[in-house]
């Protein structure tokens, strides 16, 4: 009887694990901009939406088009726009969004191997604190519409 009760309790605890909090990240609006010849950095932006019940943290990224990728932040300090590397990653709150874009948080593509060309696509692999990784195809656009 005790064994049967213990087995039932164990089974109930396993079934309850299905309700464990977790993060589910959707990526939308990937974008980047063309770079001029000789430019060694580019940017990538995108929106992460966490449809899960637990926060997640973007901790890194990589791309074959550059030496390495850094998470950066741009913000006003004493009337001067400053950019800095984000060391500890960026949270994607449960049920919330993290937007990466020019002039705010974004991914910096460092030491580009060649210029980013409008109309091309850049592969970026993003990594989260949970160990989850996701590949994102990022379209490259012209900075200014040509007339």
C-alpha positions as MATLAB code, in Angstrom:
seq = 'XXXXXXXXXXXXXXXXXXXXXXXXXXXXXXXXXXXXXXXXXXXXXXXXXXXXXXXXXXXXXXXXXXXXXXXXXXXXXXXXXXXXXXXXXXXXXXXXXXXXXXXXXXXXXXXXXXXXXXXXXXXXXXXXXXXXXXXXXXXXXXXXXXX';
ca = [
       0.000    0.000    0.000;
       2.793    2.400    0.934;
       4.550    1.585   -2.344;
       1.355    2.239   -4.287;
       0.863    5.604   -2.545;
       4.501    6.544   -3.136;
       4.168    5.601   -6.813;
       0.999    7.671   -7.133;
       2.704   10.647   -5.471;
       5.713   10.268   -7.768;
       3.467   10.060  -10.854;
       1.542   13.160   -9.743;
       4.787   15.079   -9.273;
       5.978   14.082  -12.768;
       2.659   15.207  -14.266;
       2.932   18.489  -12.385;
       6.275   19.131  -14.080;
       4.338   19.913  -17.238;
       3.308   23.117  -15.488;
       6.880   24.259  -14.790;
       7.502   27.838  -15.824;
       9.476   28.261  -19.025;
      10.251   30.817  -21.689;
       9.131   30.586  -25.305;
      10.817   33.192  -27.489;
       9.407   34.357  -30.828;
      11.534   36.559  -33.091;
      10.074   39.179  -35.429;
      11.162   42.235  -37.397;
      14.789   41.260  -38.027;
      16.609   44.091  -39.816;
      20.019   45.506  -40.640;
      21.399   48.238  -42.868;
      23.953   48.270  -45.645;
      27.442   49.458  -44.733;
      29.961   51.466  -46.739;
      33.154   49.983  -48.118;
      35.804   49.876  -45.380;
      33.278   50.026  -42.524;
      34.156   47.440  -39.906;
      30.906   47.406  -37.908;
      27.248   46.877  -38.669;
      24.097   46.458  -36.631;
      21.249   44.011  -36.390;
      17.904   44.623  -34.772;
      14.918   42.394  -34.042;
      12.103   41.938  -31.565;
      11.986   39.072  -29.075;
       8.587   38.183  -27.632;
       8.457   35.866  -24.646;
       5.151   34.000  -24.699;
       6.254   31.816  -21.794;
       5.760   32.129  -18.065;
       9.400   32.656  -17.090;
      11.808   35.458  -17.988;
      14.677   34.679  -20.354;
      17.899   36.581  -20.978;
      19.626   37.282  -24.287;
      23.304   36.708  -23.486;
      25.088   36.539  -26.822;
      25.076   36.144  -30.573;
      27.339   35.170  -33.436;
      27.378   35.555  -37.207;
      29.605   34.280  -40.007;
      29.783   37.797  -41.527;
      31.896   39.182  -38.677;
      34.529   38.317  -36.116;
      32.130   38.592  -33.176;
      28.799   40.092  -32.112;
      28.247   42.319  -29.080;
      25.045   43.468  -27.395;
      25.101   47.293  -27.234;
      23.026   50.078  -25.756;
      22.742   53.669  -26.961;
      21.426   56.283  -24.553;
      21.624   59.974  -23.805;
      24.027   61.016  -21.051;
      24.531   64.728  -20.352;
      23.041   65.648  -23.753;
      25.447   63.295  -25.544;
      24.386   60.041  -27.210;
      26.698   57.288  -25.951;
      27.027   53.667  -26.951;
      28.297   50.952  -24.650;
      28.620   47.202  -24.605;
      26.075   45.421  -22.399;
      27.985   42.922  -20.280;
      25.245   40.979  -18.500;
      22.741   40.389  -21.294;
      19.211   41.703  -21.693;
      16.077   40.295  -20.106;
      13.080   39.244  -22.154;
      10.356   39.372  -19.489;
       7.710   36.667  -19.235;
       4.779   37.796  -21.358;
       6.822   40.756  -22.621;
       9.109   41.946  -25.392;
      12.679   43.063  -25.927;
      13.161   45.344  -28.938;
      16.609   45.692  -30.519;
      16.886   48.671  -32.906;
      19.105   51.576  -33.934;
      19.391   54.237  -31.247;
      18.613   51.800  -28.426;
      19.633   48.249  -27.595;
      20.978   46.437  -30.662;
      23.453   43.816  -31.837;
      26.792   45.166  -33.110;
      28.422   43.074  -35.811;
      32.113   43.669  -35.061;
      34.988   43.423  -37.552;
      32.876   42.747  -40.632;
      34.553   40.474  -43.169;
      32.960   42.460  -46.012;
      30.401   45.262  -46.330;
      26.744   44.436  -45.750;
      24.868   44.849  -49.049;
      21.258   45.985  -49.387;
      19.086   43.096  -50.553;
      21.251   40.447  -48.884;
      20.500   38.434  -45.763;
      22.774   38.010  -42.750;
      22.555   34.921  -40.558;
      22.676   35.640  -36.827;
      22.571   32.996  -34.107;
      21.278   34.346  -30.792;
      21.889   32.633  -27.461;
      19.920   32.784  -24.232;
      20.887   32.194  -20.602;
      18.896   28.947  -20.594;
      21.247   27.602  -23.262;
      18.603   27.881  -25.980;
      19.866   29.100  -29.351;
      17.935   30.428  -32.292;
      18.996   31.187  -35.876;
      17.627   34.416  -37.362;
      17.892   35.447  -41.028;
      18.303   39.226  -40.982;
      17.494   41.149  -44.195;
      19.819   44.049  -45.043;
      18.167   47.267  -46.283;
      19.471   50.475  -47.812;
      19.788   53.291  -45.271;
      18.197   55.807  -47.646;
      15.743   55.141  -50.424;
      17.476   55.752  -53.764;
      15.614   57.932  -56.234;
];
